[in-house]
Amino acid sequence: MIPTAFEYERATSLDDAVAKLAAAGGAGKLIAGGHSLVPLMKLRLSEPTVLIDIAHIPDFAGIREVDRKIEIGAGTTHHDVATSPLLRERCPAVADAAAVIGDPQVRNRGTLGGSLAHADPAADYPAVMLAVDADLHIKGSKGWRVVAARDFVQGVFTVDLAPDEVLARVTFAPVRTAAYAKLHQQASRFAIVGVAAALEVRGGLIASARIGLTGAASSPVRLSNVEAALGGQPASSETAAAAARFGGAGIDDLNSDIHASAEYRRAMIPVFTRRALDGALARLAG
Amino acid sequence: MASPVLPKLVGQRVKRREDPRLIQGRGTYVDDVKITGMQHLAFKRSDIAHGRIRSIDTSAAEAVDGVEAVFTGAQIAEFLGPMPIGTPFPSPDHRAVASDVVRYVGEPVAVVVARDRYVARDAADAVTIEYDPLPVVVDPEQALTGQPAVLHADFPNNAAVGPLPSGTGASPKAVDDTAIDQAFAEADVVVSQRMVNHRLAPTSIEPRGVVAHYEPGKDAMTIWSSTQNPHILRTFIAALTGLGQDQVRAIAPEVGGGFGSKINIYGEEYVAAALSKRLGLPLKWVEDRSEAFLCTIHGRDILAYVDLAARRDGTVLGLKLRLVADIGAYNMLLTAAIPTLTMTMASNVYAIPAIRATLTEVFTNKTPTDAYRGAGRPEAIYFVERAMDMLARELGVDPAEVRRRNFIPSDRFPFKTQTGAVYDSGDYAKALDRALEKAGWEGLKAERDAARAEGRLVGLGLSMYVEVCGVGPSSGLPTGGWEHSQVTVERDGRVSATTGASPHGQGNETTFAQMLADQLGIPMEHVRIHHGDTGVVKQGIGTFGSRSQAVGGAALHLAGGKVKKKMAKFAAALLEAHEGDLVFENGTISVKGSPSSAKSFADVAGYAYRPVKLPEGLEPGLSEEAFFEPSNNTYPFGCHIAMLEVDRDTGEPRLLKMVAVDDAGHLINPLIVEGQIHGGLAQGIGQALIEEVAYSDDGQPLTGSFMDYAIPRASDFPRFELESTVTPTPVNPLGAKGVGEAGTIGSTPCIVSAAVDALSGFGVRHVDMMLRPERLWRVINGGQA
Ligand SMILES: Cc1cc2nc3c(=O)[nH]c(=O)nc-3n(C[C@H](O)[C@H](O)[C@H](O)COP(=O)(O)OP(=O)(O)OC[C@H]3O[C@@H](n4cnc5c(N)ncnc54)[C@H](O)[C@@H]3O)c2cc1C
C-alpha cells in the first residue's frame, strides 16, 4: 500500500500538461482524481516516476452546450456530471451512469477523462459514451485530434492515447430517450454488466438505436444485433423485450471472475438491455 | 446548598463519551505513537502458497539508503523462539518469520529495519527469494486425504485436531453412541445436509500495528499494540523476549475495532519486540490493508454434515454434526479452540436428547483462522437453525412452531446440554413471542404470499440462537477467566477507575462511568475510566467473548462497592453516624432521613486523604480493587426474523425487513447495546449476502482488497427493528450477559432461510452462503446452487 517514490508536478494549462508529459518521456503519468491511478500505485502495479496533476487546469472541468452539442471537460468529476441540471434535462443517461459509479468519495474525486483514459473494462462511462456516440478531443505535442468513442478503447486498460497526449473533453449530441442500467459488483460497485441504450424515436417508431455494453466483455462494445432488431419497430415495451433477447449473442470474450461467471454475464446482458431500453422508453413520455 | 438531583444512569440511553474525540480524529492510535530515533519495519512476504525457500538474497535491500538491518527467518530464529499458542492442542512449529517452508501467501520471510516506512517497503521489495514450489491444497476435505500436500510432517493427512467427539475435551475418551443411534432409529424424519460456513476477513477499520520500545538503560520494554488484551500481550511478549512481566509494559491505545482478530498475538509483534531488544531501538510496524487481508487471521470456514432426526410432530430426537474446520496453515493463539465452541453450542435453544458432534480441524495453504465475532457460535447456530428450517419445511410446519416445540423450558435452568454446556438462564418462548409480535409474523406471511401471487420471489426466515458470553471461569481459559478493576476516589472527589477489559469500540468508558456514578451518587462527568495500559491497569485479561460488561463490569461493581464501603466509614466518622445509615446521592453523603446533615462527596474524600482523626482500623486513602471470577459463562439468546426478496431476473437478494429481539440480561446502556447489535447484524447479514474470502486452487487470495471483498454499507439494509427481553443471569452481580456478538449469530441463518423460502417454488431445500446473485439465479434457472 506504499507506492514507489515519484516526483509531483502541477500542470497550469493543457499545453503545460502536454509539455510536461513529453519532458517525462514515458515515465510520467497524468493524475486527475487519482481514483484509478493511486490504487494501482499503492499496489506497485503502476510505478510512474513523475505525476503531473491536471486537476487544477483552468476550464478543464465543466459541462455546457455548444452548437446543440454537449461538451464535458475531461476534468469534470462524476459528481458534477451526475448532478448537472443541463445533462438531467438534455441527456439524462450520462448523468445516470455517473450517479451509479462507486460511492460518494469516488464520485467526488474521479473524473470523466480519468475513467475513459483508464479504460477499466467494468467502468460505467464507456457504455454511455458508445450510446451517445461521443467524440473524444485529444491534445498532444502534435496538436489536436478527435477520436470517436467506438474507436478509442483498444483493449483491457488500453486506449488510443499517446504518452504525450491529454484527453481534453468529450462532445456528443444529446439524446433524451436514453438510459443506463447496471448490475453492481458488490465490493467495488463497478459494473458486472452495464448497458446504455439511446433511441431516436420518430412518429412512434424507433428510427435508430445505439446500445453500449460494459462490464461483460474485455472491452465495451455496441450491441449491433439488438440495435438492428429495434430499427423501424414501434417504440414499445414489447419491442424492447423482443430485441433485448439478442443481447449477448455473439460476444465471445466474456469476463469471468469470482463475482460472476461468463455464463451468468451472458444471461445478464439481455436483462439489463431490456431495463435500459425500458428506461429510455419511459423518457419518451416525460 | 442542595446539589441538583442526579438521575440514575444505569439503564439510560447515554451517548458514548468516546465518540466526540474519535469522530473528530482526536484519538491516539498506535500509528500516532512517535518516539525519537524510532525505526520502521517492513516484512517481505511469501507470494506463493506453498514452497521451500531455496535462497534469500538481502544484499540489494541492505544497500538501500536508510536501511538499518535486514533479517531472514533463520537469523530471527537465533533469538526468537516459536510462537506459542493458547490452547491445549498439539501445534506444529510456527515461526514469526519462516526460514524453511512457506505455507500461505503473506507469510513473512524476511524483515527490514529502516529509517522510515517508505524506505523499509522499498528495501523489502528488493529482497529476492527463490522457492522450490510445493503442491498446494486449499480444499479442507481434499487436504484430509493427505494429497497433494502435507503441510506439517507431524500431522499426517493435515489433521490438526481430531476427529474429536463432542463433550470429551482435548483428549478423547471412550465415546458412547447408543443414545444417538437409538434416536435416529426411532425417528420418523431425518433431514441431512452438507453446509458450508465460509471464510471471512475481520476487516477492522484500523489495521494492526505495534511500536516496541526497549530501553537498555532501564532494561524494560514498552510495547504499544492495537490489541484487545494488553495484559495477555504482556505475558507472551515477556516470555518470548526473556523478560519478566515486571519489565514489560503493554499499551493498547485507541483501538479501531478488532472483532476478535486482535486477541491473537502476531508474529509482527514478537519480531518488533525481539528486534527492539536486540538493536536497542524503538521500532514501529503498521499493517497496511493489503497485509490485513493476507496476514490478519480469518474467521469461520467450517463445513458440516448435519443430520437431524425428529418425530413427525416436530420433536427433535437427535442431532449429528460432523464438522470439518479449515484452519489454514498454522495454529494461532486460539485457532484450535474456536471450532470446539461450534460443538459445544450445537444444542442451541433446544432440549435435544441426543447429540453427537465430531470435529476435525485441517491445515490448508491459507491464512490461519482464529476468533472472529461470534467465534464458533455463529457456525453452530447456522448449522442447527438451517436444519431446523429444513425440518419445518419437510413437515410442512411453521418454522416458529417447530422451534417452539423443542425449546428448553424456562423452568429447567441451569440446563446442561448433551454437548456439556450449562446454560445459566433463558426464556426462549418469550423472545420468540416478542419477535413474532414485533414482526407481525402472520401479517408478513400474508404479505409474502400476496407478493408471490404477483410473481415476486419473497421469503421469510426466522432463527433462534443462544450463545456463550461473559467468558468465563478460570477453568476454561489458560489465562484465567476473571477480570480486575480498581476504583480510586481522588482527593477532590473525582473518581478514577481502571478496568482490565480493554475496549476497542465497546464503549466501556461510558457504561462503566454510568455504573460508578450511580453507585457512588456522583455526576458521571466526575468519573474517568482508564484501560488498555498495563502500567496503569494493574491486572486484566481483556475484551473478547462479549465479556467486558459481564466480567469486567462485575469487577468494577465490586471494586466500587469496596471503595464506597470504606468511604462510608470516613463519612460516618465525620457525621458521627452509623455507616449503615448513610445515603450516597447527588454528590453528597448524608444520614438517611436527614438530608441537612449532608457532607459533600469531595469533602469526605478530602478527609480520607488527610484524616486528622483516623477512624479505628482504617488506612488513609480511598482506592480499592477487586477481581471478579464468574461462576459460569452467560448464555444470551434471541430471535431474529428477516424478509427478503430475490430478483427473478438477476438473482440479486434484497433484504426488506430485519427484526431482532435479543436478550442480554440487564442492560446498562440500551443505546450502546443497540449499537452493538447493529454492528453485529451488519456483519452477520454481510456473511450471508456479500462477504467471502476466496482463494484460487493454487492458494492465491482472490479477495485481497475491498475492490473484491465486500463489506456491508448502510444502504444495503432496511431500518433494523430491535427489541430486548430481559432475563438476568445469576452468574454475576449485574445480571448482565453480554451482547457484542449476538447480532452476528442470529442473523446469518435467518437470512439464508429467507432466501431458501423465497426460492422454495424452485424445489430448493438449502443454498450455501454467500448468496451471490449468480448462485440464486442458478437456482431460479433450474441449475445447481
Ligand atoms: C472504490 C472505487 C470504486 C469505483 N467504482 C467505480 C464504478 O462503479 N464505476 C466506474 O466506472 N468506475 C469506478 N471507479 C473508478 C473511478 O471512476 C475512477 O475515478 C476513474 O476510473 C478514474 O478517474 P480519475 O480522475 O480518478 O483518474 P486517475 O486515477 O487520476 O487517472 C486514471 C488514469 O487515467 C489517466 N488520465 C487521467 N486523466 C486523463 C486525461 N484527461 N487525459 C489522459 N489521461 C488521463 C491517468 O494518467 C491514469 O492513467 C471506482 C474507483 C474506486 C477507487
Short mmCIF file of N, CA and C and ligand atoms in Angstrom, two decimals, chain A residues 29-39 54 60 74 78 100-103 106 109-111 113-115 117-118 122-125 161 165-167 182 188-191, chain B residues 707, ligand 1:
data_model
loop_
_atom_site.label_atom_id
_atom_site.label_comp_id
_atom_site.label_asym_id
_atom_site.label_seq_id
_atom_site.Cartn_x
_atom_site.Cartn_y
_atom_site.Cartn_z
N LYS A 29 2.99 10.29 -15.64
CA LYS A 29 1.58 9.93 -15.73
C LYS A 29 0.77 11.13 -15.29
N LEU A 30 -0.32 11.35 -16.00
CA LEU A 30 -1.25 12.37 -15.55
C LEU A 30 -2.00 11.83 -14.35
N ILE A 31 -2.29 12.71 -13.41
CA ILE A 31 -3.21 12.34 -12.34
C ILE A 31 -4.34 13.34 -12.32
N ALA A 32 -5.56 12.82 -12.36
CA ALA A 32 -6.74 13.70 -12.28
C ALA A 32 -7.36 13.48 -10.91
N GLY A 33 -8.36 12.61 -10.81
CA GLY A 33 -8.94 12.31 -9.49
C GLY A 33 -8.12 11.32 -8.70
N GLY A 34 -7.27 10.59 -9.38
CA GLY A 34 -6.41 9.62 -8.70
C GLY A 34 -7.11 8.34 -8.27
N HIS A 35 -8.38 8.19 -8.64
CA HIS A 35 -9.13 7.05 -8.09
C HIS A 35 -8.97 5.75 -8.87
N SER A 36 -8.25 5.80 -9.95
CA SER A 36 -7.80 4.55 -10.58
C SER A 36 -6.30 4.44 -10.45
N LEU A 37 -5.62 5.56 -10.64
CA LEU A 37 -4.16 5.54 -10.65
C LEU A 37 -3.57 5.24 -9.27
N VAL A 38 -4.06 5.94 -8.26
CA VAL A 38 -3.44 5.78 -6.93
C VAL A 38 -3.58 4.35 -6.38
N PRO A 39 -4.75 3.72 -6.53
CA PRO A 39 -4.81 2.31 -6.09
C PRO A 39 -3.76 1.44 -6.79
N ILE A 54 -3.37 17.28 -13.26
CA ILE A 54 -4.13 18.11 -14.20
C ILE A 54 -5.42 18.63 -13.57
N PHE A 60 -10.75 23.04 -17.19
CA PHE A 60 -10.59 21.63 -17.56
C PHE A 60 -11.84 20.84 -17.15
N ALA A 74 -12.80 17.06 -19.55
CA ALA A 74 -12.30 15.79 -19.05
C ALA A 74 -12.11 15.79 -17.55
N HIS A 78 -17.32 12.91 -11.48
CA HIS A 78 -18.53 12.10 -11.63
C HIS A 78 -19.70 12.78 -10.93
N VAL A 100 -24.15 6.26 -10.61
CA VAL A 100 -24.01 4.90 -10.06
C VAL A 100 -22.55 4.43 -10.05
N ILE A 101 -21.63 5.34 -10.27
CA ILE A 101 -20.21 4.99 -10.16
C ILE A 101 -19.83 4.93 -8.68
N GLY A 102 -19.26 3.82 -8.28
CA GLY A 102 -18.65 3.69 -6.95
C GLY A 102 -19.52 4.23 -5.83
N ASP A 103 -18.92 5.08 -5.02
CA ASP A 103 -19.58 5.66 -3.87
C ASP A 103 -19.31 7.17 -3.86
N VAL A 106 -15.71 8.38 -4.34
CA VAL A 106 -15.20 8.16 -5.70
C VAL A 106 -15.78 9.21 -6.64
N ARG A 109 -14.17 12.70 -6.49
CA ARG A 109 -12.80 12.90 -6.96
C ARG A 109 -12.61 12.43 -8.40
N GLY A 110 -13.20 11.29 -8.73
CA GLY A 110 -12.96 10.70 -10.04
C GLY A 110 -13.50 11.57 -11.16
N THR A 111 -12.83 11.52 -12.32
CA THR A 111 -13.22 12.39 -13.44
C THR A 111 -13.59 11.56 -14.67
N GLY A 113 -12.57 12.16 -17.71
CA GLY A 113 -11.37 11.89 -18.51
C GLY A 113 -10.56 10.74 -17.94
N GLY A 114 -10.43 10.72 -16.61
CA GLY A 114 -9.67 9.65 -15.98
C GLY A 114 -10.30 8.30 -16.22
N SER A 115 -11.60 8.26 -16.13
CA SER A 115 -12.30 7.00 -16.34
C SER A 115 -12.10 6.50 -17.76
N ALA A 117 -9.75 7.38 -19.97
CA ALA A 117 -8.35 7.09 -20.28
C ALA A 117 -7.89 5.79 -19.63
N HIS A 118 -8.44 5.52 -18.45
CA HIS A 118 -8.04 4.31 -17.72
C HIS A 118 -8.60 3.06 -18.39
N ALA A 122 -14.80 -2.67 -16.68
CA ALA A 122 -16.06 -2.64 -15.93
C ALA A 122 -16.52 -1.23 -15.61
N ALA A 123 -15.87 -0.23 -16.20
CA ALA A 123 -16.26 1.16 -15.93
C ALA A 123 -17.60 1.47 -16.59
N ASP A 124 -18.29 2.43 -16.03
CA ASP A 124 -19.63 2.74 -16.50
C ASP A 124 -19.68 3.66 -17.71
N TYR A 125 -18.85 4.71 -17.67
CA TYR A 125 -18.93 5.71 -18.75
C TYR A 125 -18.81 5.13 -20.17
N LEU A 161 -4.28 6.60 -27.09
CA LEU A 161 -3.76 7.81 -26.46
C LEU A 161 -2.24 7.66 -26.40
N GLU A 165 -0.15 12.64 -24.77
CA GLU A 165 -1.46 13.21 -25.09
C GLU A 165 -2.37 13.31 -23.86
N VAL A 166 -3.21 14.33 -23.91
CA VAL A 166 -4.19 14.55 -22.85
C VAL A 166 -5.58 14.55 -23.45
N LEU A 167 -6.46 13.82 -22.81
CA LEU A 167 -7.86 13.87 -23.22
C LEU A 167 -8.44 15.14 -22.62
N LYS A 182 -27.54 -1.13 -14.74
CA LYS A 182 -26.28 -1.71 -14.29
C LYS A 182 -26.49 -2.76 -13.21
N SER A 188 -16.71 -3.49 -5.22
CA SER A 188 -16.18 -2.27 -5.82
C SER A 188 -17.27 -1.34 -6.31
N ARG A 189 -18.44 -1.89 -6.57
CA ARG A 189 -19.58 -1.19 -7.18
C ARG A 189 -19.38 -0.98 -8.69
N PHE A 190 -18.31 -1.49 -9.27
CA PHE A 190 -18.16 -1.45 -10.72
C PHE A 190 -19.27 -2.29 -11.37
N ALA A 191 -19.36 -2.22 -12.69
CA ALA A 191 -20.43 -2.93 -13.39
C ALA A 191 -20.02 -4.38 -13.68
N MET B 707 -11.85 -3.96 -3.17
CA MET B 707 -12.42 -3.99 -4.51
C MET B 707 -13.06 -5.35 -4.79
C1 LIG C 1 -13.68 2.26 -4.65
C2 LIG C 1 -13.81 2.59 -6.09
C3 LIG C 1 -14.96 2.26 -6.75
C4 LIG C 1 -15.10 2.57 -8.09
N1 LIG C 1 -16.26 2.22 -8.70
C5 LIG C 1 -16.42 2.54 -9.99
C6 LIG C 1 -17.64 2.23 -10.68
O1 LIG C 1 -18.59 1.70 -10.10
N2 LIG C 1 -17.72 2.55 -11.98
C7 LIG C 1 -16.70 3.17 -12.64
O2 LIG C 1 -16.85 3.45 -13.82
N3 LIG C 1 -15.57 3.48 -12.02
C8 LIG C 1 -15.40 3.19 -10.73
N4 LIG C 1 -14.22 3.51 -10.11
C9 LIG C 1 -13.17 4.17 -10.88
C10 LIG C 1 -13.36 5.68 -10.85
O3 LIG C 1 -14.45 6.02 -11.63
C11 LIG C 1 -12.11 6.43 -11.26
O4 LIG C 1 -12.19 7.67 -10.69
C12 LIG C 1 -11.94 6.71 -12.72
O5 LIG C 1 -11.93 5.48 -13.36
C13 LIG C 1 -10.63 7.42 -12.98
O6 LIG C 1 -10.78 8.82 -12.91
P1 LIG C 1 -9.71 9.69 -12.12
O7 LIG C 1 -9.98 11.10 -12.44
O8 LIG C 1 -9.74 9.31 -10.73
O9 LIG C 1 -8.36 9.25 -12.86
P2 LIG C 1 -6.91 8.99 -12.31
O10 LIG C 1 -6.93 7.86 -11.35
O11 LIG C 1 -6.30 10.24 -11.86
O12 LIG C 1 -6.24 8.52 -13.64
C14 LIG C 1 -6.55 7.29 -14.23
C15 LIG C 1 -5.71 7.09 -15.48
O13 LIG C 1 -6.14 7.99 -16.49
C16 LIG C 1 -5.08 8.87 -16.86
N5 LIG C 1 -5.73 10.16 -17.07
C17 LIG C 1 -6.47 10.85 -16.17
N6 LIG C 1 -6.99 11.94 -16.74
C18 LIG C 1 -6.56 11.95 -18.02
C19 LIG C 1 -6.77 12.81 -19.13
N7 LIG C 1 -7.54 13.89 -19.01
N8 LIG C 1 -6.16 12.52 -20.29
C20 LIG C 1 -5.39 11.43 -20.42
N9 LIG C 1 -5.17 10.57 -19.42
C21 LIG C 1 -5.75 10.83 -18.23
C22 LIG C 1 -4.10 8.81 -15.74
O14 LIG C 1 -2.82 9.09 -16.18
C23 LIG C 1 -4.25 7.39 -15.28
O15 LIG C 1 -3.53 6.53 -16.10
C24 LIG C 1 -14.05 3.22 -8.78
C25 LIG C 1 -12.89 3.56 -8.11
C26 LIG C 1 -12.76 3.26 -6.77
C27 LIG C 1 -11.50 3.66 -6.07
#
